[in-house]
Tab-separated table of C-alpha atoms in Angstrom:
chain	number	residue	atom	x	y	z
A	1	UNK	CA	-41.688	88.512	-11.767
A	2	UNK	CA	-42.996	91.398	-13.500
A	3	UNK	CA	-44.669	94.372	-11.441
A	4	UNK	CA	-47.540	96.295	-13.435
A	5	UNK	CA	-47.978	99.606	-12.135
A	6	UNK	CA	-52.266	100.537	-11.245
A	7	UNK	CA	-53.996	102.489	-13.551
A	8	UNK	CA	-54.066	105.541	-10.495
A	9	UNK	CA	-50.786	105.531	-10.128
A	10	UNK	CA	-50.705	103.689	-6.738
A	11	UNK	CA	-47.021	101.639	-6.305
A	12	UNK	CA	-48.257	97.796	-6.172
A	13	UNK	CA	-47.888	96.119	-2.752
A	14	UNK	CA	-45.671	93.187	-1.995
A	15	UNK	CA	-46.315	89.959	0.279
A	16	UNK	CA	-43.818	87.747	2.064
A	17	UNK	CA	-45.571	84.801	3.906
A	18	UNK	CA	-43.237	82.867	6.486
A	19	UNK	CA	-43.403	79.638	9.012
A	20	UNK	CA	-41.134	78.062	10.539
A	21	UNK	CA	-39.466	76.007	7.801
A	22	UNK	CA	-40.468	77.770	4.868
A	23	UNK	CA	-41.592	73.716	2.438
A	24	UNK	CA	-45.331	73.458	4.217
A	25	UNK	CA	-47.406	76.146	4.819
A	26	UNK	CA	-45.534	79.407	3.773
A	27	UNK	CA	-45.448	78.862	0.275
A	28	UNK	CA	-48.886	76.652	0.415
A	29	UNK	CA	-50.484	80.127	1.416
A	30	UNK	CA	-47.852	81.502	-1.623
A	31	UNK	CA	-48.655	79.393	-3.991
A	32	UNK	CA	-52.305	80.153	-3.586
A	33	UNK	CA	-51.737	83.720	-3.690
A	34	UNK	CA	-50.163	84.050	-7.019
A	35	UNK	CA	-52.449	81.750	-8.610
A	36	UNK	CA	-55.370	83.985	-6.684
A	37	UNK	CA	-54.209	87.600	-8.282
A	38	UNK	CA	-52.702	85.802	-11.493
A	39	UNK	CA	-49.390	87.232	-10.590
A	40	UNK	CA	-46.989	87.215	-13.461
A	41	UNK	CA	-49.879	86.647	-15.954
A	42	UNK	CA	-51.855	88.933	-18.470
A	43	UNK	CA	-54.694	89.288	-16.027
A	44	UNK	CA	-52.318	89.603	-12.714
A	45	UNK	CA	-53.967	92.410	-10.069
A	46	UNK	CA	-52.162	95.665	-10.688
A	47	UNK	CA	-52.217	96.284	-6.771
A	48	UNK	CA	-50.286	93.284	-6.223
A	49	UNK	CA	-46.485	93.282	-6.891
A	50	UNK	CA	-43.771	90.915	-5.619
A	51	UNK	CA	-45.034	87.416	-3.667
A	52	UNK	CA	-42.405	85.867	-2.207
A	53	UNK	CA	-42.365	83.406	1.288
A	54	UNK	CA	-39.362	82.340	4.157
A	55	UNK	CA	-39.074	80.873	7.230
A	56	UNK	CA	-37.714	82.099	10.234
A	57	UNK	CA	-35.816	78.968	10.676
A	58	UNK	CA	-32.564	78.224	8.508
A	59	UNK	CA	-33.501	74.257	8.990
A	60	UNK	CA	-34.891	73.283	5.032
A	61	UNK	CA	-32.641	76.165	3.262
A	62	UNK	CA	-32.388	74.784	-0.265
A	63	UNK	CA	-34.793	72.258	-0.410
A	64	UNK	CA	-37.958	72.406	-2.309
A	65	UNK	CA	-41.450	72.375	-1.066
A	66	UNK	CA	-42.921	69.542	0.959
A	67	UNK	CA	-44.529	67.029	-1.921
A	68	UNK	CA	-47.480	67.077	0.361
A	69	UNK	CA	-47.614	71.018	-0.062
A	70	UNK	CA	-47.116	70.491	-3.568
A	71	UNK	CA	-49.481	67.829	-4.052
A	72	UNK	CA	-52.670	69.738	-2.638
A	73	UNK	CA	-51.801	73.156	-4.701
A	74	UNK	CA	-51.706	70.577	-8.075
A	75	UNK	CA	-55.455	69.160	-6.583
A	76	UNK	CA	-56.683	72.436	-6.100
A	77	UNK	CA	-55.523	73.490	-9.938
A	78	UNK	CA	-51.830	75.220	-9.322
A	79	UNK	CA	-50.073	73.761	-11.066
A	80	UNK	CA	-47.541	76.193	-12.655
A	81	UNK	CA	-45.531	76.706	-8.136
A	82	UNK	CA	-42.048	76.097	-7.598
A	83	UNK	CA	-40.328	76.987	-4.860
A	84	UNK	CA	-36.750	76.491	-2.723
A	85	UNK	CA	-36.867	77.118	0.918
A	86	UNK	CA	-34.875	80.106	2.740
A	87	UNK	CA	-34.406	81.961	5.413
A	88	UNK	CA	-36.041	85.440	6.220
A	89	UNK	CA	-33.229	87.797	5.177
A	90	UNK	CA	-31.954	90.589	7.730
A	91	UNK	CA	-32.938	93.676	7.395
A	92	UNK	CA	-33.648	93.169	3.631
A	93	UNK	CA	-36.737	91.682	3.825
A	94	UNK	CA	-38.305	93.502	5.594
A	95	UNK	CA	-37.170	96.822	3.955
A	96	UNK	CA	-38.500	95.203	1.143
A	97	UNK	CA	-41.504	93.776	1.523
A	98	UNK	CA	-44.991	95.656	2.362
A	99	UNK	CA	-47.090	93.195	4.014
A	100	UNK	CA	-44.783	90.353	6.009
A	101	UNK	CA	-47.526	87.786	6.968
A	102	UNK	CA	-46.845	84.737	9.707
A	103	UNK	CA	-48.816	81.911	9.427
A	104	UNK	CA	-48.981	81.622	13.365
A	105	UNK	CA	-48.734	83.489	16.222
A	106	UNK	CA	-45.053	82.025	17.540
A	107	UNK	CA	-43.563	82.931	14.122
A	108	UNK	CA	-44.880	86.329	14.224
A	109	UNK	CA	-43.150	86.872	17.818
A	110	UNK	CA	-40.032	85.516	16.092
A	111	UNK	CA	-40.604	88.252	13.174
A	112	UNK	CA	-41.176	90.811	15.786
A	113	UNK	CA	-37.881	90.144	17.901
A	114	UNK	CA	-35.882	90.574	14.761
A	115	UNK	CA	-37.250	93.703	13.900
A	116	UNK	CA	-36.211	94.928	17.555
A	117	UNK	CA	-33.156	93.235	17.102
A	118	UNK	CA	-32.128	95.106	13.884
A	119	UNK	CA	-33.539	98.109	15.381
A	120	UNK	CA	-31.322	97.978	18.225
A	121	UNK	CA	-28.234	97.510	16.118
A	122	UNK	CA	-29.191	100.259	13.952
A	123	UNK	CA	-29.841	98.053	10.993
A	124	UNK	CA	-33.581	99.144	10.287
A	125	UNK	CA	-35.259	102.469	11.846
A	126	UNK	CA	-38.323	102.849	9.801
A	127	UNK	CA	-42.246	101.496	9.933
A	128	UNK	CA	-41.223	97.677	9.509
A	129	UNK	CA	-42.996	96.410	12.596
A	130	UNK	CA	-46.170	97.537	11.347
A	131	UNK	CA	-45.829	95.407	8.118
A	132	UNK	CA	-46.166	92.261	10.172
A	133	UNK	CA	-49.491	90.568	10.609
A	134	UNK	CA	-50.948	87.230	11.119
A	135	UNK	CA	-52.578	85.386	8.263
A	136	UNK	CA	-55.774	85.049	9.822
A	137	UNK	CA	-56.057	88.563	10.044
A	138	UNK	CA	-56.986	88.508	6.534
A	139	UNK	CA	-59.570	86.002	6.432
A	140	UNK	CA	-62.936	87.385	7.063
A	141	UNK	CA	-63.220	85.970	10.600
A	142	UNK	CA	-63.916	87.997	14.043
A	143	UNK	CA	-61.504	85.705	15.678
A	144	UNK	CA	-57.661	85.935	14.056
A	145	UNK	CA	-57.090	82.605	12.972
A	146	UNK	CA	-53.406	80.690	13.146
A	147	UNK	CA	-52.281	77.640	10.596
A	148	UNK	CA	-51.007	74.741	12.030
A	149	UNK	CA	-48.213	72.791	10.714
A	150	UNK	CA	-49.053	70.058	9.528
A	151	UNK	CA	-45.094	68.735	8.875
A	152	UNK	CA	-45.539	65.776	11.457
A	153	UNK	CA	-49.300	64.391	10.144
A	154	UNK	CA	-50.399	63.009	6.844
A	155	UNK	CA	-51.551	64.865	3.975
A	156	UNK	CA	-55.132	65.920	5.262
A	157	UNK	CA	-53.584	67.935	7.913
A	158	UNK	CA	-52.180	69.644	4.422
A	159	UNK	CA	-55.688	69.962	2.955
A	160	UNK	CA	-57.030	71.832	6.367
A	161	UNK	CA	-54.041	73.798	5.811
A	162	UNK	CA	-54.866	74.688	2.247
A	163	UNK	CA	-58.476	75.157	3.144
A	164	UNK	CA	-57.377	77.693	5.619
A	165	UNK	CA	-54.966	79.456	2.815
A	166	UNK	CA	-57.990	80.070	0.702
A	167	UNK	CA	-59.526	83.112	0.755
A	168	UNK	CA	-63.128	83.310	2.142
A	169	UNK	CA	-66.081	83.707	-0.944
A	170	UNK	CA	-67.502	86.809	-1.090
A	171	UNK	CA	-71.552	86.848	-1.790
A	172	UNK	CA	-72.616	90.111	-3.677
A	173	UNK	CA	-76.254	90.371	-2.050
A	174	UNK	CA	-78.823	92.873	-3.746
A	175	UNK	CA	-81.646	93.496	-1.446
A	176	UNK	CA	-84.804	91.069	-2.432
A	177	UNK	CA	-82.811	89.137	-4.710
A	178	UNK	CA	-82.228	85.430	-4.951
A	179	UNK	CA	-79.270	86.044	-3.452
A	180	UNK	CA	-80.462	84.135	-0.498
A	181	UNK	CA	-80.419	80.924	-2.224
A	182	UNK	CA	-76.682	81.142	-2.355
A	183	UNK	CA	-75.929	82.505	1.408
A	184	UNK	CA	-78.181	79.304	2.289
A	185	UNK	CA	-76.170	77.330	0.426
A	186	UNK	CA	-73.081	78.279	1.705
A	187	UNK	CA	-74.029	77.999	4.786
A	188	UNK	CA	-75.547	74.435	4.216
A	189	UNK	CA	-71.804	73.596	3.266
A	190	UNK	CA	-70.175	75.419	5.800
A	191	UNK	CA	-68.074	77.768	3.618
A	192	UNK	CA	-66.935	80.775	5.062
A	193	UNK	CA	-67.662	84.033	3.630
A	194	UNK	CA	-67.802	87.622	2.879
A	195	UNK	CA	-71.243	89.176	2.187
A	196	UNK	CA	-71.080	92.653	0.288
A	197	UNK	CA	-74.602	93.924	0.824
A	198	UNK	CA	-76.105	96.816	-1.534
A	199	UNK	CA	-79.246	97.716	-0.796
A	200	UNK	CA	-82.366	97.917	-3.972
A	201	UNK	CA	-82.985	101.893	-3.818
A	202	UNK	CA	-85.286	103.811	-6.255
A	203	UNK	CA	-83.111	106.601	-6.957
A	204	UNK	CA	-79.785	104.863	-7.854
A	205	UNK	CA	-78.164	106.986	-10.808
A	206	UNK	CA	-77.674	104.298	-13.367
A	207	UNK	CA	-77.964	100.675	-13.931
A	208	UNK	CA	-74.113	100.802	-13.888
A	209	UNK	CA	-74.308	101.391	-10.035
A	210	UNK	CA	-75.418	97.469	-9.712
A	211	UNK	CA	-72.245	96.560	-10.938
A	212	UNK	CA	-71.064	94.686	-7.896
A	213	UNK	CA	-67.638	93.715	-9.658
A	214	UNK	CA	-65.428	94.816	-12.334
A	215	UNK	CA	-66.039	92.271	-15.360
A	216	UNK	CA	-70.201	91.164	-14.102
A	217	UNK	CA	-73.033	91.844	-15.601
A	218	UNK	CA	-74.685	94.833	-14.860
A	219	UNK	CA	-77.549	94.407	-12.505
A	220	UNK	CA	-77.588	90.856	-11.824
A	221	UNK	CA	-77.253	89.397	-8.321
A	222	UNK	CA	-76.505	87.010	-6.432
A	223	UNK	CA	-72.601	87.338	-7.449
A	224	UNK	CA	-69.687	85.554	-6.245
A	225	UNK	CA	-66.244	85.576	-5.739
A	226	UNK	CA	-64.043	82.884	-5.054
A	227	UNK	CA	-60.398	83.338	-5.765
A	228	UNK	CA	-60.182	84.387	-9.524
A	229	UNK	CA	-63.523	82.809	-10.574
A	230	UNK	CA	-66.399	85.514	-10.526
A	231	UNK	CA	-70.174	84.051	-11.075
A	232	UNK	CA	-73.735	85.123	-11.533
A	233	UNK	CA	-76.857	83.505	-12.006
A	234	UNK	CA	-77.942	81.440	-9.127
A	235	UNK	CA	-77.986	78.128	-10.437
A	236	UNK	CA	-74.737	77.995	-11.965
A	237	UNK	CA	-73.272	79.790	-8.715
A	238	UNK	CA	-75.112	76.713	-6.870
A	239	UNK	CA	-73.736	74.149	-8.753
A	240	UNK	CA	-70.109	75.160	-9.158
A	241	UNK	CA	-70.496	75.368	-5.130
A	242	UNK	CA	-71.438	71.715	-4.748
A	243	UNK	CA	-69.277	70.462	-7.334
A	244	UNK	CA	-66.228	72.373	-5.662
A	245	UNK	CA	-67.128	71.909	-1.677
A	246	UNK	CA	-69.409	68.637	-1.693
A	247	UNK	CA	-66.648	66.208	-1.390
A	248	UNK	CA	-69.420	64.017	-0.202
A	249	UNK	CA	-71.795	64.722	-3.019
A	250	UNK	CA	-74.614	64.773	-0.695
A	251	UNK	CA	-76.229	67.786	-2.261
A	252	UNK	CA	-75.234	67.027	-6.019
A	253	UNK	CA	-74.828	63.787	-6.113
A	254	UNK	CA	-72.462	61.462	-8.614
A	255	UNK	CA	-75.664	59.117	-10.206
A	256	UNK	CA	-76.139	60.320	-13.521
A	257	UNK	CA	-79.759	59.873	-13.266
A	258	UNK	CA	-80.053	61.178	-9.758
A	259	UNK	CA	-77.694	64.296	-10.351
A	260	UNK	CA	-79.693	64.720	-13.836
A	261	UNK	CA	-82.819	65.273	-11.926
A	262	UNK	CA	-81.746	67.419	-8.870
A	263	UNK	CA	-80.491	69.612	-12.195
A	264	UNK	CA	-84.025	69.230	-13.695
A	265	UNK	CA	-85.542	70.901	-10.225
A	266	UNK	CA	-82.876	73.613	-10.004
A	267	UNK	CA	-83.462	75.071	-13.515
A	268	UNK	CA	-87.249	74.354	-12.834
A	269	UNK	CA	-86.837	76.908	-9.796
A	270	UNK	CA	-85.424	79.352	-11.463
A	271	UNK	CA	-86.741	79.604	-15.057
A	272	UNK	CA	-90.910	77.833	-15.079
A	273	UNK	CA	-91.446	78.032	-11.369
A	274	UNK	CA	-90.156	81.790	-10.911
A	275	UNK	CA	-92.165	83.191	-13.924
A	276	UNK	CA	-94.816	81.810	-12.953
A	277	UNK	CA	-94.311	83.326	-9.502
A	278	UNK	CA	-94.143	86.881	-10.766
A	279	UNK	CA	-96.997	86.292	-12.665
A	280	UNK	CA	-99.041	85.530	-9.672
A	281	UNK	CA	-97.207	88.419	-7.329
A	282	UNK	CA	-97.609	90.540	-10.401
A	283	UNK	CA	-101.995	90.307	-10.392
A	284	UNK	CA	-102.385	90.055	-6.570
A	285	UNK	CA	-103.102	93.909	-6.921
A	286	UNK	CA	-105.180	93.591	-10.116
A	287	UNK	CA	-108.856	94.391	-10.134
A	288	UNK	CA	-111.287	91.690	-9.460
A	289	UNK	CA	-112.413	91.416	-12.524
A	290	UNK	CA	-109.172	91.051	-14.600
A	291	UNK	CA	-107.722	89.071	-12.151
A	292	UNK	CA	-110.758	86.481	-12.709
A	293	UNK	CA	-109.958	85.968	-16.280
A	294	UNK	CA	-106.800	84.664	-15.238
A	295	UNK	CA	-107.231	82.953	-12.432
A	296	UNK	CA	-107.675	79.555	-13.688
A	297	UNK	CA	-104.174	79.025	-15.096
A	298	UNK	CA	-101.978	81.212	-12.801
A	299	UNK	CA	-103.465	80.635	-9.147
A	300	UNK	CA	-101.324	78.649	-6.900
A	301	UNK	CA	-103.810	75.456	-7.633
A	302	UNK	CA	-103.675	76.461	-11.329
A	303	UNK	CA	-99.549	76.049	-11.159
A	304	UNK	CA	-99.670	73.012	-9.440
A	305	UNK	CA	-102.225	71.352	-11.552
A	306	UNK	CA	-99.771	72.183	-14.664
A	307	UNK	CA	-96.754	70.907	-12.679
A	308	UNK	CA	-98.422	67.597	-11.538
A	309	UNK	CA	-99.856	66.768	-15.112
């Protein structure tokens, strides 16, 4: 794998994920991670270098990843993963690696008794027990969440476990912006997720500074992230949402007809319905008289009378 070097200079960081077996969940949350910084790609994150996972147990060395594991990564679009189980290395790993993540809490304990273990026999004396974390201490969450194995279920217990990989969707939310819709919305599906609030003040510098992310437009919010897809623009934000998270299709749903006019609604919110809006917000301070001569057409009856006919 190559390593690409940031632009300040910064050496990039590298990730080992272990379980206990090292074919379910350790290189499900792998697998996910290089296809969530591109790694090895033209667009990989320059702060990101080697990804690699183990397992503290020697019990699947050699074999490939669970097809369960490998069948949920392909449904969720990686499809590009291979992988061959082994067995944390000692002390090389973990001279290695940067961040060493466990996917639960008894695996980290096992990582942690190594380290003391090696450090007792002289094999590592530097900072390596402060390279080990729990994966749920990276996932948004006041409350450090574990992954269970799901080796002895069927393959849903996979999907939780891939749902648990994923990274939580951060919400770029500019003050009195339609960003609401979407923090609604993911609530309404009951998607975790990061809100990066900026607040709407007069005397920002530029329009540059509402540049939430590298690579969006300048000014507009909401924004999201999810993995490596960045959005604007409410309605397509809403949609890709329901057509990603629904599984149900209650809020999109599959009838061509019926789908075709929830769509009809949502670009009526946000292109006839919203200028007319402003209009109306945009004369409630006129004077009387001008605001008479418009009245008729851009009152709250006036809209509704145009809508209904």
């Amino acid at each position: 794998m190559a390593n690409s070097s940031p632009s300040n200079g910064a050496k990039p960081a590298s990730v080992l994920f272990v379980c206990l077996g090292n074919i379910c969940r350790s290189p499900m949350a792998e697998g996910a991670f290089r296809h969530l910084t591109s790694a090895g790609t033209s667009n990989q994150n320059p702060l990101i270098g080697e990804i690699d996972s183990c397992g503290t147990g020697a019990y699947h060395a050699g074999d490939y990843s669970d097809s369960r594991t490998m069948s949920v990564l392909r449904d969720n679009g990686i499809t590009n993963y291979k992988h061959q189980a082994r067995r944390v290395n000692i002390p090389e790993d973990f001279k290695k690696f940067d961040y060493i993540i466990a996917m639960d809490a008894d695996n980290l304990m096992d990582l942690r008794d190594m380290v003391k273990r090696a450090k007792k026999n002289g094999q590592l004396n530097g900072n390596e027990m402060e390279k080990l974390h729990l994966y749920g201490e990276f996932g948004g969450k006041t409350k450090e969440e574990e992954i269970g194995d799901p080796y002895y279920g069927g393959r849903d217990g996979f999907e939780i476990a891939y749902k648990q990989d994923e990274m939580p969707i951060t919400l770029y939310f500019l003050q009195t912006s339609r960003a609401v819709r979407i923090a609604w919305l993911l609530e309404e599906l009951g998607l975790d997720s990061n809100v990066e609030y900026h607040d709407r003040e007069a005397n920002m510098d530029t329009p540059m500074s509402y540049r939430f992310k590298p690579g969006m437009a300048v000014g507009r919010s909401p924004g999201i992230s999810d993995g490596n897809v960045n959005l604007i623009e409410s309605v397509a934000i809403a949609e890709y949402l329901c057509e990603k998270y629904d599984k149900s299709s209650r809020l999109l749903p599959n009838d061509p007809a019926v789908r075709a006019n929830v769509r009809m609604w949502m670009y009526a919110s946000d292109g006839t319905f919203f200028m007319h809006g402003l209009s109306i917000l945009y004369c409630s301070g006129a004077a009387p008289d001008s605001a008479e001569a418009i009245s008729t057409c851009l009152t709250p009856q006036g809209v509704q009378a145009g809508v209904v006919s």
